[in-house]
CSV table of C-alpha atoms in Angstrom, one decimal:
chain,number,residue,atom,x,y,z
S,1,MET,CA,128.0,164.9,101.0
S,2,MET,CA,126.3,168.2,100.5
S,3,ASN,CA,124.4,166.8,97.5
S,4,ASN,CA,123.2,163.8,99.5
S,5,THR,CA,122.0,166.0,102.4
S,6,ALA,CA,120.1,168.3,99.9
S,7,ASP,CA,118.5,165.3,98.2
S,8,LYS,CA,117.4,163.9,101.6
S,9,PHE,CA,115.9,167.3,102.6
S,10,ILE,CA,114.0,167.6,99.3
S,11,LEU,CA,112.8,164.0,99.6
S,12,LEU,CA,111.6,164.6,103.2
S,13,SER,CA,109.9,167.9,102.2
S,14,LEU,CA,108.1,166.3,99.3
S,15,ARG,CA,107.0,163.3,101.4
S,16,LEU,CA,105.6,165.6,104.1
S,17,ILE,CA,103.7,167.7,101.6
S,18,THR,CA,102.2,164.5,100.0
S,19,TYR,CA,101.3,163.1,103.4
S,20,ALA,CA,99.7,166.4,104.4
S,21,ILE,CA,97.6,166.5,101.3
S,22,VAL,CA,96.5,162.9,101.8
S,23,LEU,CA,95.6,163.6,105.4
S,24,VAL,CA,93.5,166.7,104.6
S,25,ILE,CA,91.6,164.9,101.8
S,26,GLY,CA,91.2,161.8,104.0
S,27,TYR,CA,89.8,163.9,106.8
S,28,ILE,CA,87.3,165.6,104.5
S,29,LEU,CA,86.2,162.2,103.0
S,30,PHE,CA,85.9,160.7,106.5
S,31,ASP,CA,83.8,163.6,107.7
S,32,ILE,CA,81.4,163.4,104.7
S,33,ILE,CA,81.1,159.6,105.0
S,34,LYS,CA,80.7,159.6,108.8
S,35,ASN,CA,77.9,162.3,108.8
S,36,GLY,CA,76.4,161.5,105.5
S,37,ALA,CA,75.9,157.7,106.1
S,38,SER,CA,73.3,158.4,108.7
S,39,ALA,CA,71.1,160.3,106.2
S,40,LEU,CA,71.3,157.6,103.5
S,41,ASN,CA,68.3,155.4,103.1
S,42,TRP,CA,66.0,154.4,100.3
S,43,GLN,CA,63.5,157.1,101.0
S,44,PHE,CA,66.2,159.8,100.8
S,45,VAL,CA,67.4,158.7,97.4
S,46,SER,CA,64.1,157.8,95.9
S,47,SER,CA,61.6,160.5,97.0
S,48,PHE,CA,60.9,164.1,96.0
S,49,PRO,CA,61.9,167.0,98.3
S,50,ARG,CA,59.4,168.7,100.5
S,51,ARG,CA,59.4,172.1,102.3
S,52,SER,CA,62.0,173.6,100.0
S,53,GLY,CA,64.4,170.7,100.5
S,54,ALA,CA,64.2,170.7,104.3
S,55,GLU,CA,62.5,167.3,104.2
S,56,GLY,CA,62.0,164.4,101.8
S,57,GLY,CA,64.6,163.2,99.4
S,58,ILE,CA,66.9,164.2,96.5
S,59,TYR,CA,65.6,161.9,93.7
S,60,PRO,CA,65.1,164.8,91.2
S,61,ALA,CA,68.6,166.1,91.9
S,62,ILE,CA,70.1,162.7,91.2
S,63,VAL,CA,68.2,162.2,88.0
S,64,GLY,CA,69.0,165.8,86.9
S,65,THR,CA,72.7,165.3,87.5
S,66,LEU,CA,72.7,162.1,85.5
S,67,TYR,CA,71.0,163.8,82.6
S,68,LEU,CA,73.6,166.6,82.6
S,69,VAL,CA,76.5,164.0,82.7
S,70,VAL,CA,75.0,162.0,79.8
S,71,GLY,CA,74.4,165.2,77.8
S,72,THR,CA,77.9,166.4,78.5
S,73,ILE,CA,79.4,163.1,77.4
S,74,ALA,CA,77.3,163.0,74.2
S,75,VAL,CA,78.5,166.5,73.2
S,76,SER,CA,82.1,166.7,74.5
S,77,LEU,CA,83.4,163.2,73.8
S,78,PRO,CA,83.1,163.1,70.0
S,79,LEU,CA,84.2,166.7,69.6
S,80,GLY,CA,87.1,166.4,72.0
S,81,ILE,CA,88.5,163.1,70.5
S,82,GLY,CA,87.9,164.4,67.0
S,83,GLY,CA,89.8,167.6,67.8
S,84,ALA,CA,92.7,165.7,69.4
S,85,ILE,CA,93.0,163.3,66.3
S,86,TYR,CA,93.2,166.4,64.0
S,87,LEU,CA,95.8,168.1,66.2
S,88,ALA,CA,98.0,165.0,66.7
S,89,GLU,CA,97.7,163.3,63.3
S,90,TYR,CA,96.7,165.8,60.6
S,91,ALA,CA,97.6,169.3,61.6
S,92,ASP,CA,100.9,170.9,60.6
S,93,GLN,CA,103.2,171.4,63.6
S,94,GLY,CA,103.6,175.1,62.9
S,95,ARG,CA,103.2,178.3,64.8
S,96,PHE,CA,99.4,178.5,64.1
S,97,ASN,CA,98.7,175.1,65.6
S,98,SER,CA,101.0,175.9,68.5
S,99,LEU,CA,98.8,178.9,69.2
S,100,ILE,CA,95.7,176.7,69.1
S,101,ARG,CA,97.2,174.3,71.6
S,102,LEU,CA,98.2,177.2,73.9
S,103,ALA,CA,94.6,178.5,73.6
S,104,ILE,CA,93.2,175.1,74.5
S,105,VAL,CA,95.5,174.8,77.5
S,106,THR,CA,94.6,178.3,78.6
S,107,LEU,CA,90.9,177.5,78.4
S,108,ALA,CA,91.4,174.5,80.6
S,109,GLY,CA,92.4,176.9,83.4
S,110,VAL,CA,89.5,179.4,83.0
S,111,PRO,CA,87.3,179.6,86.1
S,112,SER,CA,84.1,177.7,85.8
S,113,ILE,CA,81.9,180.7,86.5
S,114,VAL,CA,83.2,182.2,83.3
S,115,PHE,CA,81.9,179.2,81.4
S,116,GLY,CA,78.6,179.7,83.2
S,117,LEU,CA,78.4,183.3,82.0
S,118,PHE,CA,79.4,182.2,78.5
S,119,GLY,CA,76.6,179.6,78.5
S,120,LEU,CA,74.1,182.1,79.8
S,121,GLY,CA,75.0,184.5,77.0
S,122,ILE,CA,75.3,182.0,74.1
S,123,PHE,CA,73.0,179.1,74.8
S,124,VAL,CA,70.4,180.6,77.1
S,125,LEU,CA,69.9,184.0,75.6
S,126,PHE,CA,71.4,184.1,72.1
S,127,CYS,CA,70.3,180.6,71.0
S,128,GLY,CA,67.0,180.9,72.9
S,129,PHE,CA,67.3,177.5,74.7
S,130,GLY,CA,66.5,179.2,78.1
S,131,PRO,CA,67.6,177.6,81.3
S,132,SER,CA,67.4,174.0,80.3
S,133,ILE,CA,69.2,170.6,80.2
S,134,LEU,CA,70.4,171.4,76.7
S,135,ALA,CA,72.0,174.7,77.7
S,136,GLY,CA,73.5,173.2,80.8
S,137,SER,CA,75.0,170.2,79.0
S,138,LEU,CA,76.4,172.4,76.2
S,139,THR,CA,78.0,174.7,78.8
S,140,LEU,CA,79.5,171.8,80.7
S,141,ALA,CA,80.7,170.3,77.5
S,142,CYS,CA,82.5,173.5,76.6
S,143,MET,CA,84.1,173.5,80.0
S,144,VAL,CA,85.5,170.0,79.8
S,145,LEU,CA,86.4,170.1,76.1
S,146,PRO,CA,89.9,171.5,76.6
S,147,THR,CA,90.7,168.7,79.2
S,148,ILE,CA,89.5,166.0,76.9
S,149,ILE,CA,91.4,167.4,73.9
S,150,VAL,CA,94.7,167.7,75.9
S,151,ALA,CA,94.3,164.2,77.5
S,152,SER,CA,93.4,162.6,74.1
S,153,GLU,CA,96.2,164.3,72.2
S,154,GLU,CA,98.8,163.2,74.8
S,155,SER,CA,97.5,159.6,74.6
S,156,LEU,CA,97.7,159.6,70.8
S,157,ARG,CA,101.2,161.0,70.8
S,158,ALA,CA,102.3,158.2,73.3
S,159,VAL,CA,101.8,155.6,70.6
S,160,PRO,CA,105.2,154.8,69.1
S,161,LYS,CA,106.0,156.4,65.7
S,162,GLY,CA,106.9,152.9,64.4
S,163,PHE,CA,103.3,151.9,64.4
S,164,ARG,CA,102.4,154.7,62.0
S,165,ASP,CA,105.4,154.0,59.7
S,166,ALA,CA,104.8,150.3,59.5
S,167,SER,CA,101.1,150.7,58.8
S,168,LEU,CA,101.7,153.3,56.0
S,169,ALA,CA,104.5,151.2,54.6
S,170,LEU,CA,102.0,148.3,54.1
S,171,GLY,CA,99.8,150.5,52.0
S,172,ALA,CA,97.2,151.7,54.5
S,173,THR,CA,95.7,155.1,54.1
S,174,LYS,CA,96.1,157.8,56.8
S,175,TRP,CA,92.7,157.1,58.3
S,176,GLU,CA,93.1,153.3,58.1
S,177,MET,CA,96.4,153.7,60.0
S,178,ILE,CA,94.7,155.9,62.7
S,179,ARG,CA,91.7,153.6,63.0
S,180,THR,CA,93.5,150.3,63.2
S,181,ASN,CA,97.0,151.1,64.6
S,182,ILE,CA,96.6,154.2,66.7
S,183,LEU,CA,93.2,154.5,68.2
S,184,PRO,CA,93.0,151.0,69.8
S,185,TYR,CA,96.3,151.6,71.6
S,186,SER,CA,95.5,155.1,72.7
S,187,LEU,CA,91.8,154.5,73.6
S,188,SER,CA,92.5,153.7,77.3
S,189,GLY,CA,94.2,157.0,77.9
S,190,MET,CA,91.7,159.0,75.9
S,191,ILE,CA,88.7,157.5,77.7
S,192,THR,CA,90.4,157.8,81.1
S,193,GLY,CA,91.2,161.5,80.7
S,194,SER,CA,87.7,162.2,79.3
S,195,ILE,CA,85.8,160.5,82.1
S,196,LEU,CA,87.9,162.2,84.7
S,197,GLY,CA,87.1,165.6,83.0
S,198,ILE,CA,83.4,164.7,82.9
S,199,GLY,CA,83.6,163.7,86.6
S,200,ARG,CA,84.7,167.2,87.3
S,201,ALA,CA,81.7,168.5,85.4
S,202,ALA,CA,79.3,166.4,87.5
S,203,GLY,CA,80.5,168.3,90.6
S,204,GLU,CA,80.6,171.8,89.3
S,205,THR,CA,78.1,174.4,90.5
S,206,ALA,CA,78.9,177.6,88.8
S,207,PRO,CA,78.3,176.6,85.1
S,208,ILE,CA,74.9,175.1,85.9
S,209,LEU,CA,73.9,178.0,88.3
S,210,LEU,CA,73.1,180.3,85.3
S,211,THR,CA,72.1,177.8,82.7
S,212,VAL,CA,70.0,174.9,84.0
S,213,ALA,CA,69.8,174.3,87.7
S,214,ALA,CA,66.7,174.9,89.8
S,215,PHE,CA,66.8,174.6,93.6
S,216,TYR,CA,63.3,173.3,94.2
S,217,LEU,CA,61.6,171.5,91.4
S,218,PRO,CA,59.5,168.5,92.7
S,219,ARG,CA,59.1,166.9,89.3
S,220,LEU,CA,61.2,165.3,86.7
S,221,PRO,CA,62.0,167.0,83.3
S,222,LYS,CA,60.0,166.0,80.3
S,223,SER,CA,62.4,167.3,77.6
S,224,VAL,CA,65.9,168.7,77.1
S,225,PHE,CA,64.3,172.2,77.3
S,226,ASP,CA,63.3,171.8,80.9
S,227,GLN,CA,65.2,172.9,84.0
S,228,VAL,CA,66.4,170.2,86.4
S,229,MET,CA,67.6,170.0,90.0
S,230,ALA,CA,71.3,169.0,90.3
S,231,LEU,CA,73.2,167.7,93.3
S,232,PRO,CA,76.0,170.3,93.3
S,233,TYR,CA,73.6,173.3,93.2
S,234,HIS,CA,71.2,171.6,95.7
S,235,LEU,CA,74.0,171.1,98.1
S,236,TYR,CA,75.2,174.7,97.7
S,237,ILE,CA,71.8,176.1,98.5
S,238,LEU,CA,71.2,173.7,101.4
S,239,ALA,CA,74.6,174.7,102.9
S,240,THR,CA,74.6,178.5,102.3
S,241,GLN,CA,71.2,179.9,101.4
S,242,HIS,CA,68.6,177.7,103.1
S,243,PRO,CA,66.9,179.5,106.2
S,244,GLU,CA,67.1,176.2,108.1
S,245,ALA,CA,70.7,175.4,107.2
S,246,ASP,CA,71.8,174.4,110.7
S,247,ARG,CA,68.8,172.1,111.3
S,248,ILE,CA,69.2,170.2,108.0
S,249,ARG,CA,72.9,169.5,108.4
S,250,HIS,CA,72.2,165.8,107.8
S,251,MET,CA,70.6,166.6,104.5
S,252,GLN,CA,73.7,168.5,103.4
S,253,TYR,CA,76.0,165.6,104.3
S,254,GLY,CA,73.7,163.1,102.7
S,255,THR,CA,73.7,165.1,99.4
S,256,ALA,CA,77.4,165.5,99.6
S,257,LEU,CA,77.9,161.8,100.0
S,258,ILE,CA,75.7,160.9,97.1
S,259,LEU,CA,77.6,163.4,94.9
S,260,LEU,CA,80.9,162.0,96.1
S,261,LEU,CA,79.7,158.4,95.2
S,262,LEU,CA,78.6,159.6,91.8
S,263,VAL,CA,82.0,161.1,91.0
S,264,LEU,CA,83.8,158.1,92.5
S,265,GLY,CA,81.7,155.8,90.3
S,266,LEU,CA,82.8,157.7,87.2
S,267,SER,CA,86.4,157.5,88.3
S,268,LEU,CA,86.0,153.8,89.0
S,269,GLY,CA,84.5,153.3,85.5
S,270,ALA,CA,87.6,155.1,84.0
S,271,ILE,CA,89.9,152.8,85.9
S,272,LEU,CA,88.1,149.7,84.7
S,273,ILE,CA,88.0,150.8,81.1
S,274,ARG,CA,91.7,151.7,81.2
S,275,THR,CA,92.6,148.3,82.7
S,276,HIS,CA,90.5,146.5,80.1
S,277,PHE,CA,92.2,148.2,77.2
S,278,ARG,CA,95.7,148.0,78.6
S,279,LYS,CA,95.3,144.2,78.9
S,280,LYS,CA,93.9,144.0,75.4
S,281,TYR,CA,96.4,146.2,73.7
S,282,ARG,CA,100.1,146.1,74.7
S,283,TRP,CA,103.2,147.2,73.0
């Protein structure tokens, strides 16, 4: 009787916590959509900013954010998946590799501003890239790399051991076994975890603050060594640093809504890819 009462209390507590979280997030989304929708129009998303962002649109910030996302994917995805394959399939399960895994998990929890300082020191100053798309993309890639490695390794380990044993028993090499019997079945989880990590990078402000972002830059970049505007940094400045912050509230909400739609688009892409591969490969 006591156990049943305790279980009911715990269930009710967890349910209330979950509902409270959903309500808070729902209110934030509702507020952004309600106030941001009035600012959205073709001119807002396709024109350049004027008067330090107080008028005009956010086209350069949208393009800059997409450049950073593409650069982050190009760097972090092959490195993260490659590292996960090594740790899951090739590395000895000894103390040294346990330490490596612990270091990767620890890096995933490091505050993003630390990665920004790291990118400033290594890519901007030491490598001489300066504040640029290249330095910003490399910094964001370093930030999401631990998330991609952890998600990919867990997805690889979820494939049943029998798949590996059967493939090797038929004479396949180690790489043939991984390529034909492991990767196809783990690809959905790997890509899902990776895109969700990259979605986080699209909304980060601190790492790009020191490595690439410019607040007001009414032109598009011509190379990877140019600075760009980015939606998270643009929103941060409009909301906290702009002298007309109260008057341009609609611009802040409009920028927040575009950023939200961009991140939701990445998440939707991850869901579609996961659904496709789950239907294609079942075990």
